[in-house]
Structures are given as C-alpha cells and as structure tokens.
XYZ file of C-alpha atoms in Angstrom:
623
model
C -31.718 -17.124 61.550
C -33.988 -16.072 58.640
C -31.448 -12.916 58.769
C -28.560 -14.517 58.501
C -29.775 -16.090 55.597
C -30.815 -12.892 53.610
C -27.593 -11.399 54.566
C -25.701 -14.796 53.220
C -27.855 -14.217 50.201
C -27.165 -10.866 49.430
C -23.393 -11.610 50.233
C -23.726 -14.326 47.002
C -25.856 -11.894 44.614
C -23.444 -9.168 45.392
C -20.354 -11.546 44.638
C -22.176 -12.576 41.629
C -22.546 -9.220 40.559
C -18.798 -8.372 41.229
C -17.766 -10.582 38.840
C -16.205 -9.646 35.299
C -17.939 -12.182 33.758
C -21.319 -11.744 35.198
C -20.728 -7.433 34.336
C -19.654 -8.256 30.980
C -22.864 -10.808 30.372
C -25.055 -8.079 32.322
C -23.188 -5.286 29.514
C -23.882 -7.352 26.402
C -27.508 -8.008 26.983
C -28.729 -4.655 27.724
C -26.677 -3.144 25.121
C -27.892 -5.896 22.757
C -31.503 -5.979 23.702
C -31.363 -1.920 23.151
C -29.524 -1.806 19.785
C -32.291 -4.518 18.218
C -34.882 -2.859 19.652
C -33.228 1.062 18.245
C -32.234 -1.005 15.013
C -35.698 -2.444 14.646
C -37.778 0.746 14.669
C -35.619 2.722 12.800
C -35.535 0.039 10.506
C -38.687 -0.262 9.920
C -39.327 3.637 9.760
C -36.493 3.896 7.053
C -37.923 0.562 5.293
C -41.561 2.869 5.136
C -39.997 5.761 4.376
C -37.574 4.645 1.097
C -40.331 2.287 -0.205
C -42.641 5.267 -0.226
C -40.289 7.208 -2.066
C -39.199 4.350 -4.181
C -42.411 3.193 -5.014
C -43.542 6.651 -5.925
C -40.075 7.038 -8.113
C -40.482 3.523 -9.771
C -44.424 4.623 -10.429
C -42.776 7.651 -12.342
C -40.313 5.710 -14.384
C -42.914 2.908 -15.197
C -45.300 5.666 -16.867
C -42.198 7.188 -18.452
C -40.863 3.644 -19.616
C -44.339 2.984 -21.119
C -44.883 6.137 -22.369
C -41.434 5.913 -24.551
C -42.447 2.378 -25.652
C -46.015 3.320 -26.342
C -44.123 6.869 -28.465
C -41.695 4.599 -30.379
C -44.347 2.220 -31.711
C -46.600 5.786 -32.994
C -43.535 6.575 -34.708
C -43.138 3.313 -36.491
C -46.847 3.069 -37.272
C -46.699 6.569 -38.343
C -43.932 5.976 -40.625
C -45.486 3.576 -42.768
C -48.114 5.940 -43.430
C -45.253 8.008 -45.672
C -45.333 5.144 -48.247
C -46.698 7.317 -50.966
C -43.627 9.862 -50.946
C -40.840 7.650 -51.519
C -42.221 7.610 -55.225
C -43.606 10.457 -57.566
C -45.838 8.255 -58.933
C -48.324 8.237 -56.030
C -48.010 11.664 -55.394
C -48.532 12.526 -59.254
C -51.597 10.436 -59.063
C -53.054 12.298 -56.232
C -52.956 15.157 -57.951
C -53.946 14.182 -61.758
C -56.590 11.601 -59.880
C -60.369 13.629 -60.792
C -58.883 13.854 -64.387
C -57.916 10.231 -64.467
C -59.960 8.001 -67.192
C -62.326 5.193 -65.362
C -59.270 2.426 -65.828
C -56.504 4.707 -65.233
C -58.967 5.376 -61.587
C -58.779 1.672 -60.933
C -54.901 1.094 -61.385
C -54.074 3.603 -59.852
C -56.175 2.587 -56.556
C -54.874 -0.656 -56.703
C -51.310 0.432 -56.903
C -52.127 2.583 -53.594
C -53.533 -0.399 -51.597
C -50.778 -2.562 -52.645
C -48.516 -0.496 -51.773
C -50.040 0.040 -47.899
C -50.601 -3.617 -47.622
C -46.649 -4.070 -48.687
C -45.448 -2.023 -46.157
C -47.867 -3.437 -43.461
C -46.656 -7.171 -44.562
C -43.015 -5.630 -44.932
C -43.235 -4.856 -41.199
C -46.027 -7.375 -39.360
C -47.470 -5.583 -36.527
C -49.828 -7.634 -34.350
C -52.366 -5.303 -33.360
C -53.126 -4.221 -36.851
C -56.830 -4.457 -37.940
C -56.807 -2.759 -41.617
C -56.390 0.160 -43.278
C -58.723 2.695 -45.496
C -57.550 5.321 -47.861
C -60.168 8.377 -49.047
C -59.849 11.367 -51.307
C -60.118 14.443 -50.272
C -64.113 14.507 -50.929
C -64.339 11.524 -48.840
C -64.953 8.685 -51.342
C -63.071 5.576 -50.354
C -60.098 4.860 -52.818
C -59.101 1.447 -51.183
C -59.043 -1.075 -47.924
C -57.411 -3.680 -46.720
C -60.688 -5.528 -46.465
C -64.381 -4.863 -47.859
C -65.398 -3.364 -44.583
C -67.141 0.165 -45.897
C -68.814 1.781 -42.789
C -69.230 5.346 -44.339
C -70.752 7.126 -47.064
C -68.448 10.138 -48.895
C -70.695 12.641 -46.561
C -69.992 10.646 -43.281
C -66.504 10.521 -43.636
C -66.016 14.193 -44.543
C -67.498 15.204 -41.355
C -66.296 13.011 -39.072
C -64.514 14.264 -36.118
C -61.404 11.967 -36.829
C -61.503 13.128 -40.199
C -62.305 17.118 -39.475
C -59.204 16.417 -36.954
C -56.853 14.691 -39.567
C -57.504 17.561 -42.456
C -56.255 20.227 -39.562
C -53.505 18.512 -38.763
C -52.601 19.265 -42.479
C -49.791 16.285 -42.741
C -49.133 15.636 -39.275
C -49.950 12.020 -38.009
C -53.266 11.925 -35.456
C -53.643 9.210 -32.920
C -57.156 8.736 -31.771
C -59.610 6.897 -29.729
C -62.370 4.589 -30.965
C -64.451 6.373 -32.954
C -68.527 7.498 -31.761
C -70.584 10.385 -31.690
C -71.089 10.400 -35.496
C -73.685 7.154 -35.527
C -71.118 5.009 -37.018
C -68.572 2.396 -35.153
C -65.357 1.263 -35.844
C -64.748 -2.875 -35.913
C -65.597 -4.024 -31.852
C -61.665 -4.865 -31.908
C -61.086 -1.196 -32.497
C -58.954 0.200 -29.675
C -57.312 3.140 -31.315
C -56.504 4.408 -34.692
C -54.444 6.503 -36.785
C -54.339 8.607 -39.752
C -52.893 11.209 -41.771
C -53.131 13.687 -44.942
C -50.974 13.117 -48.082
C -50.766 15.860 -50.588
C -48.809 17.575 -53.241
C -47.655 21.002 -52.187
C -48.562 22.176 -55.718
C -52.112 21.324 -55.542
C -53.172 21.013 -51.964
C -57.110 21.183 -52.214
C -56.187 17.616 -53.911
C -55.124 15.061 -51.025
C -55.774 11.361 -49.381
C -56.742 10.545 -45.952
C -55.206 7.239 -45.037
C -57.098 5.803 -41.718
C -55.277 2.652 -40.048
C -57.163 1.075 -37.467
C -55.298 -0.899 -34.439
C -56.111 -3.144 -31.209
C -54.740 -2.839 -27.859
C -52.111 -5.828 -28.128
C -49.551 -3.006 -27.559
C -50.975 -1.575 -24.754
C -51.815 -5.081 -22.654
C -47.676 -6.345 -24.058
C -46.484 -3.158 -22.166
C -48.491 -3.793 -18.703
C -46.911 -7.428 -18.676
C -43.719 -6.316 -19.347
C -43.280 -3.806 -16.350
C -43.961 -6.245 -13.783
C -46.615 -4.431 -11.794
C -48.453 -5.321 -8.845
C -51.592 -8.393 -9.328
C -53.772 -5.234 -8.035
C -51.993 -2.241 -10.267
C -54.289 -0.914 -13.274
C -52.506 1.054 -16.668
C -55.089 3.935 -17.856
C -54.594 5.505 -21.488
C -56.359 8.236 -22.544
C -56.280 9.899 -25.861
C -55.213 13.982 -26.130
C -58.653 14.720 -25.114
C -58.471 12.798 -21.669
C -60.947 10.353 -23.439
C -59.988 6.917 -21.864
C -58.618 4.694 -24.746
C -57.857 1.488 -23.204
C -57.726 0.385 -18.875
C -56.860 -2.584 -17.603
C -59.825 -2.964 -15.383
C -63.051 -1.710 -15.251
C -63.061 0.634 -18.338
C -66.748 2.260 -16.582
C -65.474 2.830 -13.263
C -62.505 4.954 -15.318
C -65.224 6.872 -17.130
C -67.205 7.535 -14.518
C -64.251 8.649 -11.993
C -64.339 12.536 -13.130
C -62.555 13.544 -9.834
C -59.201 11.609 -10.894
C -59.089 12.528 -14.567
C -59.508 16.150 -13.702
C -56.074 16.111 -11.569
C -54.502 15.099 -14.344
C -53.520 18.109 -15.818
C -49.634 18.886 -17.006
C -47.650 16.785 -18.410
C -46.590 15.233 -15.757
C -47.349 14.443 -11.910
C -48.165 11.738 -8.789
C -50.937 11.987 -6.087
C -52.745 10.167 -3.577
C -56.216 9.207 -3.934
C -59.234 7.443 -2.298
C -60.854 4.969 -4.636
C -63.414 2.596 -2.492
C -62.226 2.548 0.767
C -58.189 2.476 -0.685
C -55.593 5.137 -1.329
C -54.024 4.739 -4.416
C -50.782 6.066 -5.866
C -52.025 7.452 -9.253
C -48.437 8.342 -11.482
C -49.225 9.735 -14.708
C -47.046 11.292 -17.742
C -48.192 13.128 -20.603
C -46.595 12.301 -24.219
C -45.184 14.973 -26.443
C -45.354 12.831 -29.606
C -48.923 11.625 -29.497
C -50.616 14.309 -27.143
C -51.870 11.041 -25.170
C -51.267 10.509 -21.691
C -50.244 7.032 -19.807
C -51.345 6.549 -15.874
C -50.522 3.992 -13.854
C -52.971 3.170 -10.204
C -51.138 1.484 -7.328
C -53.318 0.459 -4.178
C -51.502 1.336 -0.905
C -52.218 -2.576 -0.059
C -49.380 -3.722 -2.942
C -47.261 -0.952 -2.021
C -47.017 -1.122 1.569
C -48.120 -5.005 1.978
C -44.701 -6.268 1.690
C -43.720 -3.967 5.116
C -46.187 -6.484 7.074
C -44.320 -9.290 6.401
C -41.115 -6.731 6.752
C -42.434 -5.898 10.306
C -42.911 -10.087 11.318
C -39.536 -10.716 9.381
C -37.794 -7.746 11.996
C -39.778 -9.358 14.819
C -38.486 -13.186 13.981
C -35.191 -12.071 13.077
C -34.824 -9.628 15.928
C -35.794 -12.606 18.537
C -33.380 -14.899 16.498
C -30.390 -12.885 16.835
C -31.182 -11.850 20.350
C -30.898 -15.481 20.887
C -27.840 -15.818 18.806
C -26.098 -13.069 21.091
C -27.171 -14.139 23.887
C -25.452 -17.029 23.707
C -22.203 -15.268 21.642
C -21.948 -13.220 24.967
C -22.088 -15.939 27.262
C -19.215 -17.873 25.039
C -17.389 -14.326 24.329
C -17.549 -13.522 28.212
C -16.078 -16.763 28.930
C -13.279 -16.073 26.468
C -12.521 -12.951 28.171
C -13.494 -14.123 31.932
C -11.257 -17.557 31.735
C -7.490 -16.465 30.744
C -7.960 -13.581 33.306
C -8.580 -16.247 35.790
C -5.641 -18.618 34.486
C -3.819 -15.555 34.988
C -4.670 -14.624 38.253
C -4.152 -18.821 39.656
C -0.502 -18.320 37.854
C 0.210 -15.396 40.035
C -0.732 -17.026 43.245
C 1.254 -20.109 42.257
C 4.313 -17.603 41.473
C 3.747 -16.049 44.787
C 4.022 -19.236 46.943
C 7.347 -19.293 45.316
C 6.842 -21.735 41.948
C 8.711 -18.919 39.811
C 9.217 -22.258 36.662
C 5.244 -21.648 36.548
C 4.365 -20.151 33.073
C 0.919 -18.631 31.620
C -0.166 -20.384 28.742
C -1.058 -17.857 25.786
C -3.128 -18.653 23.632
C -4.407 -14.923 22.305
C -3.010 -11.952 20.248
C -4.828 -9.509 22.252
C -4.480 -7.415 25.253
C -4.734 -10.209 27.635
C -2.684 -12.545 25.483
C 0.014 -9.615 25.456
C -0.627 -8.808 29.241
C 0.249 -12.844 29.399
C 3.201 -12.927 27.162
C 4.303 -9.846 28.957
C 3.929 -11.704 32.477
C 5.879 -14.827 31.134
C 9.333 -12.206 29.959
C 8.918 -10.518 33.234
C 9.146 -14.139 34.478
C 12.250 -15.142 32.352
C 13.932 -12.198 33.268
C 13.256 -12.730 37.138
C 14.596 -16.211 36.667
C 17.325 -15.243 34.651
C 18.111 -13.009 36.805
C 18.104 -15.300 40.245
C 20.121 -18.121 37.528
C 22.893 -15.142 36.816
C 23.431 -13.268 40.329
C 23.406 -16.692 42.227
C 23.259 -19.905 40.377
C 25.537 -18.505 37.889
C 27.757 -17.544 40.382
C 28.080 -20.713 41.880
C 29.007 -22.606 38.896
C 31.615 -19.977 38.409
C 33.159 -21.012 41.726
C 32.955 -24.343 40.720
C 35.036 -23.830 37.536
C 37.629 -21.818 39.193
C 38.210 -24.530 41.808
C 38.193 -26.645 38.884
C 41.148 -25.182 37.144
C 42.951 -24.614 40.478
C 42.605 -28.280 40.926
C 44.088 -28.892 37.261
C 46.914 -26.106 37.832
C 48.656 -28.834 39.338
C 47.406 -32.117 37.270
C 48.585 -35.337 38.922
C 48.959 -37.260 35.772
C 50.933 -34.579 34.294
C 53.522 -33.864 37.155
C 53.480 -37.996 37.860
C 55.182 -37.894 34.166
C 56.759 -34.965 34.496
C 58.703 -36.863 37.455
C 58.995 -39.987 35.586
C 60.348 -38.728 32.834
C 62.968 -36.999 35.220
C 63.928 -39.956 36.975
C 64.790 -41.792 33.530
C 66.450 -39.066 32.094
C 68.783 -39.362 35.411
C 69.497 -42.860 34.861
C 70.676 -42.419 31.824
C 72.361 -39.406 32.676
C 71.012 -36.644 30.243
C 72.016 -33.456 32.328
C 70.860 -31.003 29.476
C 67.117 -32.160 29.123
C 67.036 -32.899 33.068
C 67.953 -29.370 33.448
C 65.640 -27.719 30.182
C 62.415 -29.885 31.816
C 62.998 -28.866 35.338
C 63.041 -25.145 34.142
C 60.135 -25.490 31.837
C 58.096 -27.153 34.906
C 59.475 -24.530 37.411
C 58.435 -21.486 34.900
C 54.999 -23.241 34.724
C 54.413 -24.057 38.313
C 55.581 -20.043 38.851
C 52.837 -19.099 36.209
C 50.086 -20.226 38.010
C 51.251 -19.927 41.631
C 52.682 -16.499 41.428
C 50.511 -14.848 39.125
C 47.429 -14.232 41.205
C 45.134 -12.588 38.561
C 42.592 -13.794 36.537
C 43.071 -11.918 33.678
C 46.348 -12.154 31.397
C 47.705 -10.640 28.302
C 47.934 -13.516 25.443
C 51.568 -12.953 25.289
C 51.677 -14.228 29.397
C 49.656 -17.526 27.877
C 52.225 -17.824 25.101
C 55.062 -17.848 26.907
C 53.186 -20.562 29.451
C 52.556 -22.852 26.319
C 56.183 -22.387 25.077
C 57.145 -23.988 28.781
C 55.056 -26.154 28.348
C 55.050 -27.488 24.654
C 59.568 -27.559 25.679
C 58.323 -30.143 28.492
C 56.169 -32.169 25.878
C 58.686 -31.999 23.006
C 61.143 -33.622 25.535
C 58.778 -36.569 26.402
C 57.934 -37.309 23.032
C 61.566 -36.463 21.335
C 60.840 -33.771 19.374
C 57.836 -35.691 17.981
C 55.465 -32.554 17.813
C 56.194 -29.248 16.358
C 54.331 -26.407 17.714
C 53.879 -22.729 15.598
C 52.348 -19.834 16.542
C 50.741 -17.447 14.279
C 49.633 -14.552 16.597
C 48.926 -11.003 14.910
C 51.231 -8.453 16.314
C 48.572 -5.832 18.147
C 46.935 -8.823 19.842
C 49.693 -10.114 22.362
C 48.408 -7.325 24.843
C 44.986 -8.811 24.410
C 43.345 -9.226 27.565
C 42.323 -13.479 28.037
C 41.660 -15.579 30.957
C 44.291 -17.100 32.642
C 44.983 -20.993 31.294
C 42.483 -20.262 28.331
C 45.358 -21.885 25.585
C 46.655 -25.279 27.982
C 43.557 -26.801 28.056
C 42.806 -26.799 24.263
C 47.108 -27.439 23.776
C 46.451 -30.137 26.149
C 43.363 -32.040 24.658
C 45.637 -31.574 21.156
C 48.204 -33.377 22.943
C 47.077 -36.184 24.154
C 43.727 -36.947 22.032
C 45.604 -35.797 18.858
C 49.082 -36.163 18.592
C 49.827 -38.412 20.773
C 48.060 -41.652 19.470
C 49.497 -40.480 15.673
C 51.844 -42.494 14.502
C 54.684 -39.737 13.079
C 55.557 -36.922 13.924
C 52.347 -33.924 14.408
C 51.937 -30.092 14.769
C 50.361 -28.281 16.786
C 49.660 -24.619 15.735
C 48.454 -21.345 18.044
C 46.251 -18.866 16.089
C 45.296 -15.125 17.261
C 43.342 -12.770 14.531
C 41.091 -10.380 14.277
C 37.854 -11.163 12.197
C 35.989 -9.339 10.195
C 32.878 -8.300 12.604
C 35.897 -6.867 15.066
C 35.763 -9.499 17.277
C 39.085 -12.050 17.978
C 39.704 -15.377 17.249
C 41.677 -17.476 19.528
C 42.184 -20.997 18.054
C 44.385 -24.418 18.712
C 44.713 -26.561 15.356
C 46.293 -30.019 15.541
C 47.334 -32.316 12.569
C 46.452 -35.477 14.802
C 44.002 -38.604 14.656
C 40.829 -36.008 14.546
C 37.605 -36.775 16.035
C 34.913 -39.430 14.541
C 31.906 -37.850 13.772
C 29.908 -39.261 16.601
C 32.488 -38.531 19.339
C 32.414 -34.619 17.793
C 28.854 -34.268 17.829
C 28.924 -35.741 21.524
C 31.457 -32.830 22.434
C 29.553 -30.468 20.406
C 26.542 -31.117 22.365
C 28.088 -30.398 25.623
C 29.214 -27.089 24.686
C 25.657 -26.517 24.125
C 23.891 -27.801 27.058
C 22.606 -25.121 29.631
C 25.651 -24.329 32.665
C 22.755 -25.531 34.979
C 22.900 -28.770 33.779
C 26.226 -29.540 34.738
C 28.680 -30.752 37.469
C 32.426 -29.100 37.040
C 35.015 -31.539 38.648
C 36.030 -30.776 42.333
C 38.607 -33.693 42.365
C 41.618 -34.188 40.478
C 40.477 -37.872 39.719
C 37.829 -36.363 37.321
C 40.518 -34.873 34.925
C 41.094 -31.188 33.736
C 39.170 -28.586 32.868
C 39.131 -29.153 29.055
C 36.734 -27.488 26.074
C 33.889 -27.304 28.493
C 35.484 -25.978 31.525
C 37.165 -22.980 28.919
C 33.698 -22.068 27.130
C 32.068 -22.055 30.587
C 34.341 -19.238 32.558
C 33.774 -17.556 29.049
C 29.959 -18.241 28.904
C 28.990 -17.191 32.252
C 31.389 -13.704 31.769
C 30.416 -12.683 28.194
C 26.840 -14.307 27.200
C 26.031 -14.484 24.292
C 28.920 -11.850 22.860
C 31.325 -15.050 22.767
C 31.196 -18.615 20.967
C 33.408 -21.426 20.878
C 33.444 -24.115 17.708
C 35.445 -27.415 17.752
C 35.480 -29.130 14.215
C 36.987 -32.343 13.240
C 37.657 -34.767 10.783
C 38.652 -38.323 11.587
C 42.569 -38.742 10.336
C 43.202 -35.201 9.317
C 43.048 -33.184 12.704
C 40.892 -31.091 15.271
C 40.479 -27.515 15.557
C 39.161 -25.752 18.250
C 38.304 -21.384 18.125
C 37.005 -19.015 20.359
C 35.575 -15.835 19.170
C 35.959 -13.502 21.759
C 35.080 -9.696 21.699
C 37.785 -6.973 21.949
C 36.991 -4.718 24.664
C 40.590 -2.931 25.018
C 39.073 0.406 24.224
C 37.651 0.211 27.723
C 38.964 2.465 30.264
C 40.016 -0.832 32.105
C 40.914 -2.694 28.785
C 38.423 -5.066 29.567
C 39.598 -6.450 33.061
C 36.490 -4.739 34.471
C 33.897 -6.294 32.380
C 35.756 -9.762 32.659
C 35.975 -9.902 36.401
C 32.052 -8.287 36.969
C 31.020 -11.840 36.772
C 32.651 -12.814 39.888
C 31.784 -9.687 41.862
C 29.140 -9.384 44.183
C-alpha cells in the first residue's frame, strides 16, 4: 500500500511538472533569481569600479577648479599692485625721491598710500590685512596702519624681500614670513609683493608688501562640497605648507607625502594612520604654488556599503515583485490556452456555434481569432452546401407554387365569364391568348435561366391580361438598353416585382398609373434591373418593415409551401439571387407615400463566361 501511494505521488508531482504553467513559473524564477543575483555583483563591481575612477577624476578637477579660483584672485590682487603706473607722477617720484626736499618727501608718501588704500577700498577684498611700501634701501615710505615690524637693515635682507628684488617686477606670492626673527601679524596667512621702478633709473625702486588671511582659501574648501573627512593642503613654491584645513603639524611633519609631490601635476594612494587616502594635487603656473586635496578611502568608498545593503533590499524586493509578476503573467499565458483547449472539446462533441473569446493581440489571441474564422468558415460552409441548399428548394417550390397563383387565374376566369355575358369576343379572345402564352412560359420552358427579352415578352402577356381587367387603367413602358435583352436572369425575376406594383400600387390609385421596366448598365459594370410604379407608394414604416426583411439572414426564414401563403414577392426574388451570387448582388426597394415605389436589382454581368453565366447561376443548386 505504502507503494501505491509513492507511485500515486509521483504520478501528481510529475503531472504538476507537465504543466505549462507550473514550467513557465519553474522558468521565471530560476531565470529571475540568476539575473539579480548576475545583475547584483556586477553591479556592485561596476558601482566600485566607476566611483574609483570618478572619485579619482572629480579629486583632479576639484584641485584644478581651486587652483584656477585660487590663480584668478593672485591676478586681481596682483593687479592692484600696478597702481603707480597708470600715472607718471608716481613713477617720476620714485625716481626724483632721494633728491626730494623734506615736504616734497612727505607729499609725495602720502600721495602713494592714498593711492594703495584707493584701490584696496575701490575693490574690498575680505582677507586683506594691510599693506607696506619701502624704497629701495629699505626705509618704509608708507602703511596702511602704524604696524612697523622692521628696521631699513631687516627689511633689505629679508628673504621675501631678497626674493621680491629678483623677481625684478614680477609679482611674488609667499608664505608667512620666519627665519629672519621677525613675524608677520598672527592673522598672516600669505602675502604678496612686488618691485616698481623706472626703466631709466632702476637702482631707484619701491617694494610694495600686501599682507592677506586665508578667507580665500577656507571660501574655496566650502564651495567644492567635499567630504566632512576631506582636508585642502596649500603650499607655497617652496613646498612650504601655507594654509591646511586640519592639523597644520601633522602636514609639516608628513615628509613622505610632500616629497611625492613633485610635477605639476598627479594622484596617489597613501597610508596616513591606519587609512588610505586619495591625495590629488596640481601645481599652479601663475603663482608657482601648489593646491592638494586628501580623501580618506572611508568617504570615498562608504557610500558602496549602503550601495551593497541598498542591492541586497532591493534585490529581495524585486525578487518578490517577480515572483509574484510570474505567477500573474503565467496565469495570463496558462488560462486562454486552457479556454482554448475546453472550446475545442466542446467543438468536437459537435457544438460548432461555440466561439473562443479573445481578449489578446498576441500569438494566442491571434491563434484564437484564427480558430474562431476557421470556425465561421466551417459553419459557413455546412450553412451554404446544405442549409443553403435547402432553402433554395424551398424557394423554387415556392415559385412553382405561384406559377399558377389561384387568386390570379380565379380572376383571370372571372373576368372571362363576364366578358362572355356581355359578349366581348375580342378581349375574350386577347385574355385567353395572353393567359395561354403565360401558362406556356412557365410550363414549357423548363430552364432556370432566361434571357431578359424571354421575361419581357412574359410581362407584355401579362401586363395585356391586367390592362384588360382594369380598362386600360395602367400604362406599362419599358426602357431596356439594347445589348442587355440577351442578358442572362432567372426565370420569373420581373412578375413578382410587376405584380407587387400591381396590386399594392396601382391598383388602390385612384386614376389611371404606370408602370415602367428598366434594364442598364451602371457605372461599376454591373446591371440594374428595376420595376418603378407611379402608385400609392409605401409609408415609411411599412418600407422599413420590407426593408428589414430583405436583410434578415435566409436562415431565419420560412418560404411558403402553400398557395394560401401568397407569391413569392421581393423576398422570394432577392433570396434565389442571394443564395446564387452572395454578396456580388443587392436589391433596394424605395418609396414614398403618394408618389410611387421602386424596386432595383443590381446584378453582375457574367456573359463573358464561357457559359454566359448559366454555369455560375445554376452551381448553387448542384451537388
């Protein structure tokens, strides 16, 4: 027993597998579960990778940025220092200055600070301390403040001043000033200064010294958005560190890291108290000075931790996600497969009305749609090779039963018998010839198709029967186009419609009525048979009833097997046409209450057949 119950439960898990849905749900989550997991880890290697390089790159560019910031303030500050050679005066004075009386001395110093401390208010720059201004033996001419550090001896052989004087005109940016027992202000960051001269005496000159904080370089590190941990380092053109935005010892005492940066430019890696740090440094051609920017691996590569828990989350979030998308999207696939398969078994038993409901554009929706037209066409086909050919037989026993229409021969008779009591041989004779050449019309001629000159001449009869009854109360025309009286119709396609314009039109008109016979060729090449009347016309209700009959499916309908049920009519005529030519034919009645009824056929001309169209016409009745 315990085997037949492993073998009924390895029957169900091998069923289970079998099944589309349960292969497609197996498909999606190992192909799922593998793409996360390949997506993940090359994420995160790429992630590592172009943050690295990024990080490395932006390190670069910061430097640079600051660099050009720090490069286009020096040339500002350096600018102002060219005060004195937008006017001769100040020059001239330089030169003429030793032979200059005592007052002459004083206004012209005065003019010279006045003029520095113009341009400095002209242009306020924050980190500005003061200025100085000495002659070329190193007595002080003027200041921004009284702050007078140096003697005339000090100055002239101070290193910023040696340095200035060999620079011979060009600007020099420098450090804070030591190793000459003197100190700038303890605000001091940097400083700069620069020779003025006359070319004609140059052994006669001023040293202007401007003295600056480090606003400018503390506004640049805010304004790059580094890391919290990230440190700027400036250092002077002698790799003397001017400003750093941490521990300015640690900087001083770090010989190994200033001594790889040489060139102008350059990145590297290194180990700083237990952390790698990025160091990114760029050397400035303007100032000599050089910018470097630290970057602890811990701020670079901190955000890929919480990149690495975000993949993890997100990863189990969307496994979730599709895990339940392939259950749904299975389903969607699994269940019109299944409708479609319960359709086909319900088609088999026989139930061929039984349609697939589609309710998708894709390949299942168009194997679907494709299963419902195979479907029409199979009962379309059954409907025209035997329903179809039922109904025919029904319409042709129809008109056999209406070749001979009580009511009309009952008349016929009638009118016969009167006509003999009052002794009118001629239309007595004219009637019974007009009813013989019918009767011989329909019994003699045995087939189904006729030439529309064999129809005309049966109206003629039998519009010279009706012009008798009525006395010559309706005229009858025909208007048929020459080529189209050996046009091939079906036999009594004109008596019905003459018939119904008879006795529904001109017959309950008071006065005389026509009734007129029209055969032309339209222009799409097809031929239109039509019977117009003059009569009492149709009310609009009574039309749209007829109207709907000629367009109710030939399924839907009885024909008359009895002669009690009447002729043939508009519906028995568009049916035998119908069921032969499809949709290649229609038939149109139109009507207006007191002014007439017209009914067409449009039939197509099929005379350049081998069998000018008899063929095609009778294929309907075959088989």
């Amino acid at each position: 027993m315990n085997k037949s119950l492993v073998r009924r439960a390895a029957g169900r898990i091998r069923g289970f597998f079998a099944q589309i849905r349960t292969v497609l749900f197996l498909s999606y989550f190992v192909i799922i579960l593998l793409c996360i997991t390949i997506v993940g880890a090359v994420s995160f290697f790429i992630s590592y990778r172009s943050m690295s390089e990024r990080v490395e790159s932006a390190g670069s560019q910061i430097v640079q940025q600051i660099q050009n910031n720090m490069d286009n303030d020096f040339h500002s500050k350096r600018n102002m220092l060219l005060a004195p050679y937008y006017e001769a005066e100040y020059t001239d004075g330089i030169s003429a200055y030793p032979e200059m009386t005592d007052q002459q001395k004083f206004l012209f110093r005065q003019k010279l600070v006045n003029l520095f401390l113009k341009s400095f208010n002209i242009t306020p720059i924050q980190d500005f301390i003061r200025f100085q201004i000495y002659f070329s033996d190193g007595s002080m001419l003027g200041a921004s403040d009284d702050y007078k550090p140096w003697s005339a001896s000090q100055v002239r052989s101070a290193d910023w001043y040696l340095r200035t004087v060999a620079k011979d005109g060009i600007v020099l940016f420098s450090g804070p000033n030591d190793g000459d027992g003197h100190t700038d202000t303890k605000d001091t960051a940097y400083s700069s200064s620069m020779l003025i001269r006359m070319f004609a005496s140059p052994e006669r000159f001023i040293v202007v010294r401007v003295e600056y904080g480090d606003d400018l370089f503390r506004d640049i590190g805010k304004k790059d958005n580094l890391s919290a941990n990230s440190r700027i380092v400036i250092l002077d053109d002698r790799n003397k560190l001017v400003y750093a935005s941490g521990d300015r010892e640690a900087y001083s005492a770090n010989a190994d890291m200033l001594a790889r940066l040489g060139g102008d430019s350059g990145k590297f890696w290194f180990r700083s108290g237990g952390d790698d740090e990025l160091v990114s440094y760029v050397r400035s051609s303007y100032s000599g000075w050089k910018t470097v920017l630290i970057m602890p691996r811990s701020d670079i590569f901190g955000p890929l931790n919480r990149i690495k828990t975000t993949v993890v989350w997100t990863a189990l979030i969307v496994f979730i996600v599709t895990f339940l998308i392939s259950v749904l999207f299975g389903r969607s696939i699994t269940r019109p497969i299944l409708n479609l398969y319960k359709t086909v078994n319900r088609v088999k038993r026989g139930d061929f009305s039984e349609r697939v409901e589609v309710t998708r554009n894709d390949e299942i929706g168009r194997i679907a749609m494709n299963f419902n037209a195979m479907q029409d066409e199979l009962q379309t086909l059954i409907e025209t090779k035997y329903v179809n050919q039922i109904k025919l037989q029904e319409v042709e026993l129809a008109m056999l039963y209406s070749q001979i229409n009580p009511h009309f021969l009952y008349n016929t008779l009638d009118s016969i018998r009167a006509m003999a009591d009052y002794y009118r041989v001629s239309d007595i004779g004219d009637m019974a010839q007009a009813l013989a050449d019918m009767f011989r019309y329909n019994t003699r001629n045995k087939d189904e198709v006729v030439t529309l000159q064999e129809e005309a001449v049966q109206i003629d009869a039998y519009m010279k029967i009706q012009g008798i009854r009525f006395e010559d109360k309706i005229a009858y025309e025909l208007d048929i186009e020459e080529e189209l009286y050996n046009f091939p119709v079906l036999k009594m396609t004109l008596q019905p419609l003459v018939e119904n314009a008879v006795f529904h039109g001109i017959e309950r008109k008071r006065g005389k009525g026509t009734i007129r016979i029209v055969a032309r060729r339209v222009p799409d090449g097809r031929v239109e048979l039509a019977v117009e009347d003059d009569g009492v016309g149709l009310s609009e209700r009574r039309l749209e009833e007829v109207r709907a009959k000629l367009r109710a499916p030939l399924l839907q309908e009885s024909f008359p097997s009895d002669v009690s049920e009447g002729g043939i009519g508009f519906r028995n005529v568009y049916a035998r046409y119908a069921i032969r030519y499809g949709d290649r034919m229609e038939m149109s009645i139109d009507s207006r209450k007191g002014f007439g009824t017209r009914a067409s056929l449009l039939l197509p001309d099929e005379r350049a057949l081998p069998d000018g169209g008899k063929n095609l016409l009778h294929s309907g009745s075959g088989s």
